mmCIF file of C-alpha atoms in Angstrom:
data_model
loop_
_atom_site.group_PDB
_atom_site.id
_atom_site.type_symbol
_atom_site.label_atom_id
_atom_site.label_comp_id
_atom_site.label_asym_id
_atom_site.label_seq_id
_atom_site.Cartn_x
_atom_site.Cartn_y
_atom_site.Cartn_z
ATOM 1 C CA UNK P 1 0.000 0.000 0.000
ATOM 2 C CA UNK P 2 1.531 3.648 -0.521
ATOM 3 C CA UNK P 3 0.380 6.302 1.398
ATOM 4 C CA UNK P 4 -0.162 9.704 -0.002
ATOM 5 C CA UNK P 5 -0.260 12.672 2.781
ATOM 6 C CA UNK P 6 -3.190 14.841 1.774
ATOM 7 C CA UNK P 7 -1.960 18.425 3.028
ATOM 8 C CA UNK P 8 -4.019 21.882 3.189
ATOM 9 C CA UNK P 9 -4.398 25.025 5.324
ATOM 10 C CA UNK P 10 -7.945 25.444 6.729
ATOM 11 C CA UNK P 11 -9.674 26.830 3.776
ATOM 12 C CA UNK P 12 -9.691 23.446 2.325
ATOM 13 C CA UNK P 13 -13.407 22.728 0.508
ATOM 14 C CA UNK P 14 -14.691 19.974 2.000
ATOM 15 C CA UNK P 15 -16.418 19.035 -1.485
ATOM 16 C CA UNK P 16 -12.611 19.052 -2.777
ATOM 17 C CA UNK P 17 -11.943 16.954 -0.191
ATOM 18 C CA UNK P 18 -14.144 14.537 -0.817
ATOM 19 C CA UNK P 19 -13.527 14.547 -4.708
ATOM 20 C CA UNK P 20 -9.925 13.596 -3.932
ATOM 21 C CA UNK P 21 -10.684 10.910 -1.851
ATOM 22 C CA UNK P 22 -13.681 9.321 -3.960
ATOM 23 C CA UNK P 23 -11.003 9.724 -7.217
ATOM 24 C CA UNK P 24 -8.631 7.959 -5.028
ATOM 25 C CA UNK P 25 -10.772 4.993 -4.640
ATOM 26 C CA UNK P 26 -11.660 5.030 -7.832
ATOM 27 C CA UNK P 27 -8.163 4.873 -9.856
ATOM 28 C CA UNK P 28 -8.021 1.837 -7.230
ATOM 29 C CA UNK P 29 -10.674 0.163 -8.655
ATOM 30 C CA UNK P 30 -9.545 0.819 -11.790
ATOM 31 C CA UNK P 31 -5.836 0.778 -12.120
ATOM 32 C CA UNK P 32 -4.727 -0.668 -8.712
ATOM 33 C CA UNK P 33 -4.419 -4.306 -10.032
ATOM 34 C CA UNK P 34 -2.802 -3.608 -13.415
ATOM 35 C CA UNK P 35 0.042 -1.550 -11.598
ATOM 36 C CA UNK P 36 -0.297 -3.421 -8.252
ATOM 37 C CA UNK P 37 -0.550 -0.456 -6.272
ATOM 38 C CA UNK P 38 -3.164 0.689 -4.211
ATOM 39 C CA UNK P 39 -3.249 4.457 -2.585
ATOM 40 C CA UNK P 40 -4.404 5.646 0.515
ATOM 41 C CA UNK P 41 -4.895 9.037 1.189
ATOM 42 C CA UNK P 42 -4.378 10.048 4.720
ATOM 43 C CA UNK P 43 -4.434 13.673 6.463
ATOM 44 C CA UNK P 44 -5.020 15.134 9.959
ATOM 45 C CA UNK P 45 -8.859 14.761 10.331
ATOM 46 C CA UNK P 46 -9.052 11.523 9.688
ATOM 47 C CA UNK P 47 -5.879 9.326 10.620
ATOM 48 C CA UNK P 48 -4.164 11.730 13.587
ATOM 49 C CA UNK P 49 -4.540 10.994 17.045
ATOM 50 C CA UNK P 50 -4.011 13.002 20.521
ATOM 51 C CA UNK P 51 -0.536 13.367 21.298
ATOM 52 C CA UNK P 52 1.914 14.834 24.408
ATOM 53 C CA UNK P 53 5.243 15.483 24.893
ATOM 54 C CA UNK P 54 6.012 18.048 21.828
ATOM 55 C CA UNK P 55 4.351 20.729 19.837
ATOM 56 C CA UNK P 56 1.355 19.717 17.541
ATOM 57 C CA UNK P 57 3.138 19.733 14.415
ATOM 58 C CA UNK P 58 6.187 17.741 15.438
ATOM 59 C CA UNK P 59 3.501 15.224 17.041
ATOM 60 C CA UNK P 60 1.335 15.074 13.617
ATOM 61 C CA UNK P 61 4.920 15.023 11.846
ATOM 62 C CA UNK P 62 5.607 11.881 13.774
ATOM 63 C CA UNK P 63 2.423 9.831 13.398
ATOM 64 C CA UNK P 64 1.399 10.722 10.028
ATOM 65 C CA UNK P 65 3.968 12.958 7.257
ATOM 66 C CA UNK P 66 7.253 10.500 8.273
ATOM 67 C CA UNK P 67 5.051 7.668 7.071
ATOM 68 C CA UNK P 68 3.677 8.850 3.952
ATOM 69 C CA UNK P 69 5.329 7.560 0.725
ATOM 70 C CA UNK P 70 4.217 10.943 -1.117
ATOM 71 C CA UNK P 71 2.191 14.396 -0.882
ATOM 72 C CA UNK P 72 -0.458 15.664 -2.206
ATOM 73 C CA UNK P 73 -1.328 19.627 -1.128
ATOM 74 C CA UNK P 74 -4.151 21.765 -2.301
ATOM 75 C CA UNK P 75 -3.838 25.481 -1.694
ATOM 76 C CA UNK P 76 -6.943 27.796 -1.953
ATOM 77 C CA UNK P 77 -6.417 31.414 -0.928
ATOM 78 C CA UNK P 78 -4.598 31.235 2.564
ATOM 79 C CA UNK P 79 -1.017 30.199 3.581
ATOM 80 C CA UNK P 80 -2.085 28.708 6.974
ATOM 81 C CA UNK P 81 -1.078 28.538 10.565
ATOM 82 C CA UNK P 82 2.669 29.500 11.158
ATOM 83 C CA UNK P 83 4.552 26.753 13.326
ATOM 84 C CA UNK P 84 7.424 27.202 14.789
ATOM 85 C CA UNK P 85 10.000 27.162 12.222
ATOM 86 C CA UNK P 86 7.826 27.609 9.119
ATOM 87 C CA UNK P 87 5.067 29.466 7.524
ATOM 88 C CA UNK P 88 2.521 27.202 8.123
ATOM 89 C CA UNK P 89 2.012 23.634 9.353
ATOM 90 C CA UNK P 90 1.642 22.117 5.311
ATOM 91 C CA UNK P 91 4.585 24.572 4.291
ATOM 92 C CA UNK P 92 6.278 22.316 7.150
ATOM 93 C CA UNK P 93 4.876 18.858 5.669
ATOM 94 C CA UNK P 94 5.891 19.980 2.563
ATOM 95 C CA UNK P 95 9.458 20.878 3.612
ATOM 96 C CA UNK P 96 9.740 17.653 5.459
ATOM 97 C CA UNK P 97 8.018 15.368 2.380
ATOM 98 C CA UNK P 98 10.408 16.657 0.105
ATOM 99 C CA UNK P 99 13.253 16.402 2.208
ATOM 100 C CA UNK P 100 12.940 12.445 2.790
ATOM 101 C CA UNK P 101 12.957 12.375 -1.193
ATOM 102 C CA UNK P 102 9.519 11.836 -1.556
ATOM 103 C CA UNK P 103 7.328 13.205 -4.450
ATOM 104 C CA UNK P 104 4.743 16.432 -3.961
ATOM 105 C CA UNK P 105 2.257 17.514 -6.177
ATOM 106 C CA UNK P 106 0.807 21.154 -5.449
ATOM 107 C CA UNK P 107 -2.491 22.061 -6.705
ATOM 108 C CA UNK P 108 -3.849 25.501 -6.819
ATOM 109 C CA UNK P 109 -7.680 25.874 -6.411
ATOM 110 C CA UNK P 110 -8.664 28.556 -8.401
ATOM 111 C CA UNK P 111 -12.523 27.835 -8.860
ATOM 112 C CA UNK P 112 -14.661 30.968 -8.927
ATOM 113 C CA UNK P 113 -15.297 32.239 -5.585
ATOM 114 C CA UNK P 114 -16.264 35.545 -4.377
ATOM 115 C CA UNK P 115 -12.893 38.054 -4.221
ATOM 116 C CA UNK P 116 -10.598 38.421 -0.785
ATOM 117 C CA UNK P 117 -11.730 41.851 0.902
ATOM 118 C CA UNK P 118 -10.554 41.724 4.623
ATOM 119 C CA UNK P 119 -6.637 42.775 5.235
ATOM 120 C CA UNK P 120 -5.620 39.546 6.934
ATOM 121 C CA UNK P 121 -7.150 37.499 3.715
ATOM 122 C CA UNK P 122 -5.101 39.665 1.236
ATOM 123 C CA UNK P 123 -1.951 39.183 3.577
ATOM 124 C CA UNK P 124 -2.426 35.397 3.606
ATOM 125 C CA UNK P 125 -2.960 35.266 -0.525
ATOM 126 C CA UNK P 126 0.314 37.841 -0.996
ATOM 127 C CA UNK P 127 2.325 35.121 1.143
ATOM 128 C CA UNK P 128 0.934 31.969 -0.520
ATOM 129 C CA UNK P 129 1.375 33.511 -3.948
ATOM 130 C CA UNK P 130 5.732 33.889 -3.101
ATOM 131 C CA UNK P 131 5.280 31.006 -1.026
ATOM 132 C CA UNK P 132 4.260 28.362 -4.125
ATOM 133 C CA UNK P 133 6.229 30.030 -6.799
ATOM 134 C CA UNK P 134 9.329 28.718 -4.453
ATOM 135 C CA UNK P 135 8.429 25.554 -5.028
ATOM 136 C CA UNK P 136 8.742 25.320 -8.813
ATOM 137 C CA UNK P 137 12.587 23.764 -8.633
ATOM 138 C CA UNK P 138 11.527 21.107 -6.359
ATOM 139 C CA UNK P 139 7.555 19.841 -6.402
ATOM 140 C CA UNK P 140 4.714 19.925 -9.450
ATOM 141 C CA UNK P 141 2.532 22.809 -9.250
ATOM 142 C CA UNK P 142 -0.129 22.675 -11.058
ATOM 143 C CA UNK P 143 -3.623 24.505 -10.693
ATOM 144 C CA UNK P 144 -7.653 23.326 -11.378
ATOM 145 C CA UNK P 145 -10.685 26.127 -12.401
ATOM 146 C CA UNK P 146 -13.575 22.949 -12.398
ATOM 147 C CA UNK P 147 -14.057 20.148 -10.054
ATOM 148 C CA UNK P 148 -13.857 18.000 -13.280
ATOM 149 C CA UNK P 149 -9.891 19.118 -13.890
ATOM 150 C CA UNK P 150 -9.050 18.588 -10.227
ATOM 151 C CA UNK P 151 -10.128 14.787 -10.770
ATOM 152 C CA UNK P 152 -8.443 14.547 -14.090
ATOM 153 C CA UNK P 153 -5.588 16.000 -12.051
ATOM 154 C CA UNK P 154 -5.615 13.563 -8.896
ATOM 155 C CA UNK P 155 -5.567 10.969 -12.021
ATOM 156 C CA UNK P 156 -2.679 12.207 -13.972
ATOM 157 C CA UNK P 157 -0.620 12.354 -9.796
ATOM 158 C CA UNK P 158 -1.642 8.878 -8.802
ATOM 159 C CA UNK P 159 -1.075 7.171 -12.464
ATOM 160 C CA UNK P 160 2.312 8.845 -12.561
ATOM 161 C CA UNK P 161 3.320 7.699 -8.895
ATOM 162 C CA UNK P 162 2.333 4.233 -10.342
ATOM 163 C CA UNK P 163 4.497 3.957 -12.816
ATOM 164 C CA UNK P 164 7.089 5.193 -10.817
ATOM 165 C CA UNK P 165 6.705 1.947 -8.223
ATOM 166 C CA UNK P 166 6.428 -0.532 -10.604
ATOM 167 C CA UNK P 167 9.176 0.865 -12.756
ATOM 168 C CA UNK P 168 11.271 1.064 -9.572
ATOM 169 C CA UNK P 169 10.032 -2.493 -8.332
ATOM 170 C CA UNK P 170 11.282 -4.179 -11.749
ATOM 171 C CA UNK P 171 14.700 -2.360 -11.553
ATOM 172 C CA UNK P 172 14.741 -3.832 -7.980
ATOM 173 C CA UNK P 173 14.991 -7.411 -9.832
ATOM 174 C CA UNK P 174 17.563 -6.999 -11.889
ATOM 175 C CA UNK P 175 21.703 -7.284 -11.160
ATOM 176 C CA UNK P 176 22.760 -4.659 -9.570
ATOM 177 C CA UNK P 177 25.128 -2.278 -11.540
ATOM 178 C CA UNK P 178 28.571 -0.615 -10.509
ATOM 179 C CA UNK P 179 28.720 2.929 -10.070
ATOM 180 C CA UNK P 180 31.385 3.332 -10.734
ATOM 181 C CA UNK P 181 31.130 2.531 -14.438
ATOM 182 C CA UNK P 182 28.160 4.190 -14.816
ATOM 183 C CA UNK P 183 28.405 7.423 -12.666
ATOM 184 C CA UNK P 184 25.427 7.859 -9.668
ATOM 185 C CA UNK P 185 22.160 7.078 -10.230
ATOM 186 C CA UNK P 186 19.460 9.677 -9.864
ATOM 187 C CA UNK P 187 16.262 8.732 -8.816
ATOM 188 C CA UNK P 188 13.334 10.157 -10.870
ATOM 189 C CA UNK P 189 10.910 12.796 -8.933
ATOM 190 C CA UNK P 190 8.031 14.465 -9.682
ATOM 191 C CA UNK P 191 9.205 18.083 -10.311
ATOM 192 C CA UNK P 192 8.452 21.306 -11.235
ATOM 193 C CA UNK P 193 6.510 20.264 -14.153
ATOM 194 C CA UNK P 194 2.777 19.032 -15.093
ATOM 195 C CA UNK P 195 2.104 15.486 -16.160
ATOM 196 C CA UNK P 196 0.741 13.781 -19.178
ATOM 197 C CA UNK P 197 -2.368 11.753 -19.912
ATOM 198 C CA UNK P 198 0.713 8.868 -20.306
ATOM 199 C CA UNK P 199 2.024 9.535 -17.051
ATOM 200 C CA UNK P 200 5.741 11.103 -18.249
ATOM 201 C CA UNK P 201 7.119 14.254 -16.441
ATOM 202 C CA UNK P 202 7.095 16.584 -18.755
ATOM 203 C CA UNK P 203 8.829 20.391 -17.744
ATOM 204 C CA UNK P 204 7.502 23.835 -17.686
ATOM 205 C CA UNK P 205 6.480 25.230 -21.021
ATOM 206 C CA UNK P 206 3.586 24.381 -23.546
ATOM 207 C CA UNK P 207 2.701 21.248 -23.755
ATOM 208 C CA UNK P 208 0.238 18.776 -26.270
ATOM 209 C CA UNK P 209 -1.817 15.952 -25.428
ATOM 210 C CA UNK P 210 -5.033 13.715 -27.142
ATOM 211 C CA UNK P 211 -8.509 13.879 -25.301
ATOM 212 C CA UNK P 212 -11.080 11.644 -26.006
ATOM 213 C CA UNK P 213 -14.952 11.950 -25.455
ATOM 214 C CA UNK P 214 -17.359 9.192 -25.771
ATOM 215 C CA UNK P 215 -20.953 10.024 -26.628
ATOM 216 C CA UNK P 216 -23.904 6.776 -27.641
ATOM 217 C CA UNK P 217 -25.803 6.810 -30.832
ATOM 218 C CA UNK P 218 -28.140 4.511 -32.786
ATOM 219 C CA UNK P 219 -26.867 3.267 -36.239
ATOM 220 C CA UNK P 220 -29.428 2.921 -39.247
ATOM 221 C CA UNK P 221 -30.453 -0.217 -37.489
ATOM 222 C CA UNK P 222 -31.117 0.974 -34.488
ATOM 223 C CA UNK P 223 -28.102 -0.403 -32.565
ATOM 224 C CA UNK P 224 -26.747 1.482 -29.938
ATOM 225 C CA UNK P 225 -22.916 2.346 -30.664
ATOM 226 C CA UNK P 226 -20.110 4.266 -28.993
ATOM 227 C CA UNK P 227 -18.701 7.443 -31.299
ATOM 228 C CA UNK P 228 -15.798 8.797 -30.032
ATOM 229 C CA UNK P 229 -14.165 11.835 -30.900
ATOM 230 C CA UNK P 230 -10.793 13.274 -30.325
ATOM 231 C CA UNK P 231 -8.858 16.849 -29.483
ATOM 232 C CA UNK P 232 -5.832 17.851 -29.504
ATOM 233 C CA UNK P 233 -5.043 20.087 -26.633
ATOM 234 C CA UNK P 234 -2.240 22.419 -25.886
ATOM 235 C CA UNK P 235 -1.541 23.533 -21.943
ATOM 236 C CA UNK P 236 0.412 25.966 -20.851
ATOM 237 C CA UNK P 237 2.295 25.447 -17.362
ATOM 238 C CA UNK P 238 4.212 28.984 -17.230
ATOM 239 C CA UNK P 239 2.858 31.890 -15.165
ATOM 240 C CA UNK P 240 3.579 33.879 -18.176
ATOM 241 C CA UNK P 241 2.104 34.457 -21.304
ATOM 242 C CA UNK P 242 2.906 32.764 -24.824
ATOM 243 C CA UNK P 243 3.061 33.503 -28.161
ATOM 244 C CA UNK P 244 2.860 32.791 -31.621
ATOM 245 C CA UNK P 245 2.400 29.387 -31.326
ATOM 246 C CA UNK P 246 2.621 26.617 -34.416
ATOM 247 C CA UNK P 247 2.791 22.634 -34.412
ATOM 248 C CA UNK P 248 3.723 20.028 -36.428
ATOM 249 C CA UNK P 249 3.445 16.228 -36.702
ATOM 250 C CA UNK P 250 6.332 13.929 -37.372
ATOM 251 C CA UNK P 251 6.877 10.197 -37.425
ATOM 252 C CA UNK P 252 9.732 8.562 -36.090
ATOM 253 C CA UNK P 253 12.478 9.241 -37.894
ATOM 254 C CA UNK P 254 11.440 13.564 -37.572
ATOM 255 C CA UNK P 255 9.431 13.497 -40.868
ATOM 256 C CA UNK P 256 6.326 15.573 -41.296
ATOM 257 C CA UNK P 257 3.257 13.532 -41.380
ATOM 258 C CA UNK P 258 -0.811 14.861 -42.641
ATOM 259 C CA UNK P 259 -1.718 11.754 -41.995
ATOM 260 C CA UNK P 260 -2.482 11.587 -38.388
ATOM 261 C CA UNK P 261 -4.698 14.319 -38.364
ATOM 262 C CA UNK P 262 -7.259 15.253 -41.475
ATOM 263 C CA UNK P 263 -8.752 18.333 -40.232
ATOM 264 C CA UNK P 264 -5.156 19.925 -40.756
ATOM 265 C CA UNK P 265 -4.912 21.022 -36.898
ATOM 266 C CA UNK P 266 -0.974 21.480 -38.033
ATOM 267 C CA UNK P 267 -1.794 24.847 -40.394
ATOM 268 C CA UNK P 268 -3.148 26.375 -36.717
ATOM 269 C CA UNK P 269 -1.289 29.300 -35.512
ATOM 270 C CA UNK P 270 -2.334 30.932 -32.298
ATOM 271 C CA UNK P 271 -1.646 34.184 -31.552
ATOM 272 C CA UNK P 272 -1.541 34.492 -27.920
ATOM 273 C CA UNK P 273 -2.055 32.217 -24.849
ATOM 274 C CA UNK P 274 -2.371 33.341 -21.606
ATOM 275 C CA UNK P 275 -0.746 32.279 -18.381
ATOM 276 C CA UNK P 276 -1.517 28.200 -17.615
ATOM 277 C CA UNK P 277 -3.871 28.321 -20.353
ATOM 278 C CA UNK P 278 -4.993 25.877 -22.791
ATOM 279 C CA UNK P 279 -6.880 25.856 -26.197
ATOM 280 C CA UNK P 280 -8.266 22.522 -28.139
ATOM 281 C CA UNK P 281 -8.547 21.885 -31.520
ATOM 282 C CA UNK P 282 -10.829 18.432 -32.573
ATOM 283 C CA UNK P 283 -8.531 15.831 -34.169
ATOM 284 C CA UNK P 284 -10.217 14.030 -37.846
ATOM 285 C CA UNK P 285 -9.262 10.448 -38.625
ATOM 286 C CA UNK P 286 -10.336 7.911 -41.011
ATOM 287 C CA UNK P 287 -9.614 4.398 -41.807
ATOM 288 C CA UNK P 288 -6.324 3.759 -42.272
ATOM 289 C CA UNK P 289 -4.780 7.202 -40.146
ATOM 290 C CA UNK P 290 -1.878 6.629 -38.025
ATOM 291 C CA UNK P 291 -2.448 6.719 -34.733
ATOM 292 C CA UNK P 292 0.378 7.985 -32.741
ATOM 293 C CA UNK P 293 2.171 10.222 -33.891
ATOM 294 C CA UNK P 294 5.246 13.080 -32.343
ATOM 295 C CA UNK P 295 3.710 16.798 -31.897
ATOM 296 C CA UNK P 296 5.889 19.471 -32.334
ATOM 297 C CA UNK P 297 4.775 22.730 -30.567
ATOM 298 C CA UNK P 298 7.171 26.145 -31.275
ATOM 299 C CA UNK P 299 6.165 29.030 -29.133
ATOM 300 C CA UNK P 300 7.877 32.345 -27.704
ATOM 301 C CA UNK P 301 8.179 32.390 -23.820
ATOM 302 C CA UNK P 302 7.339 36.105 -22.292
ATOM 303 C CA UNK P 303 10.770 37.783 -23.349
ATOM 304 C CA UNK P 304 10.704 36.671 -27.107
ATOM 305 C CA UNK P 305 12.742 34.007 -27.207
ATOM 306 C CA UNK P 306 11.856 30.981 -29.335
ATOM 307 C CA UNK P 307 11.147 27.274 -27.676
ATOM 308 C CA UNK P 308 10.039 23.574 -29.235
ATOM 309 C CA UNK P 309 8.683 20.885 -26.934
ATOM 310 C CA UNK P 310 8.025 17.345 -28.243
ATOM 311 C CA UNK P 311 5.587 14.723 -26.720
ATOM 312 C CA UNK P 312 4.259 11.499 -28.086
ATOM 313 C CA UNK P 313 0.487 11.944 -28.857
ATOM 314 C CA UNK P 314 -2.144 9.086 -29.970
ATOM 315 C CA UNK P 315 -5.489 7.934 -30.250
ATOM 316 C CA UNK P 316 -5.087 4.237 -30.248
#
């Protein structure tokens, strides 16, 4: 079983709450036996108990953060509680996750909600706002707008945290290997960085990926059948703006390819997107289009300068 510290100041929606622990059971039911994992979520409210002899957080540290094979925090609009050599209690679990080597995912609620008006609530968003872009070099930030993208979210954490174990339980079987032919081994971590529908770490920047939808309809002979369509989507991780975005599709070997896509989503060029935003365009295939294919996004960061990120994309 791996254990997955759910961390949050007090403004935590309880409905949020809830979503990540009902997704949690769900990619159980799922995807627990094809990985052989199974997650459980644990956090203060439900899995602390009474404790003596030390100050709350080192007592909470103790029975439930130390424990927990990875962390999963969800920030709203305040910082938290201050302890006694931190800014708040989860900037603490945080600190102390990441410092056993153990992989945190940040998410940023940012559902519509009525605006921060009081002093003390403005205070608490300036110092969460510096507080999470800190973590960029070491933890995924990532933010949700819906209660639909924070479960596609929780899915993307716990299916990359998967893949992780079992990759790391089949290295576990094989020889071992000397160092010092080979230099030191770095583990993998989930960084700074947002992860695909595949599971890879991918790093800041703009990113594509395939979405599919599933909708029933009734043939001529009035059988029920499954349609599904698919979009391409490109998202944004920066805080800043891009620009004049184009893509491309190649095959293996770095050729251009029309094939994959009919509806010519590669003659798209997109002005402007704005910070962590995303746009979707709907893929077209036909019998006999590839399906996977290597998309090929070019885009200006804030100051002008010209970037190219590359991810494997498919609807098959």
């Amino acid at each position: 079983m791996t254990q997955i510290l759910l961390s949050s100041p007090s403004d935590l929606d309880s409905g949020h709450r809830q979503i990540i622990l009902d997704q949690t059971r769900s990619w159980n039911a799922d995807h627990g036996r094809i990985y052989g994992v199974h997650f459980s979520v644990v956090d203060w409210k439900d899995n602390a108990a009474a404790g003596v002899g030390d100050y709350a957080q080192a007592v909470l540290n103790a029975q439930i953060v130390d424990e927990s094979d990875a962390g999963l925090v969800v920030f709203t609009d305040r910082m938290g509680t201050p302890t006694r050599d931190f800014p708040s209690g989860t900037a603490e679990e945080i600190d102390l996750l990441l410092g056993l080597g153990r992989d945190v995912a940040v998410l940023r609620n940012e559902c519509p909600r009525p605006p921060i008006t009081t002093p003390d609530g403005l205070r608490q968003k300036q110092a969460l706002d510096r507080y999470v872009e800190s973590l960029y070099a070491g933890a995924l930030v990532k933010s949700y707008t819906t209660l639909d993208e924070l479960r596609r979210e929780i899915d993307l954490v716990l299916s990359f945290l998967a893949r992780k174990q079992r990759r790391e339980a089949d290295a576990g079987l094989t020889e071992p290997v000397d160092d010092r032919e080979v230099g030191p081994i770095r583990p993998e971590t989930l960084t700074n960085a947002t992860v695909s529908a595949g599971g890879e770490v991918l790093e800041r920047g703009l990113w594509p990926r395939v979405e599919v939808s599933e909708s029933s309809v009734t043939d001529s002979r009035g059988r029920l059948r499954t349609r599904r369509r698919w979009s391409l989507v490109l998202e944004s991780t920066l805080s800043t703006p891009v620009s004049d975005i184009s893509l491309r599709f190649e095959d293996g070997a770095g050729a251009v390819v029309d094939d994959f896509d009919l509806g010519r989503t590669a003659d798209q060029h997109i002005e402007l997107l704005p910070p962590r935003g995303s746009v979707s365009f709907p893929l077209i295939q036909a019998f006999g289009s590839r399906s996977q294919a290597m998309c090929v996004v070019t885009w200006h960061d804030a100051e002008g300068v010209e970037h190219e990120t590359r991810a494997s994309v498919r609807t098959g």
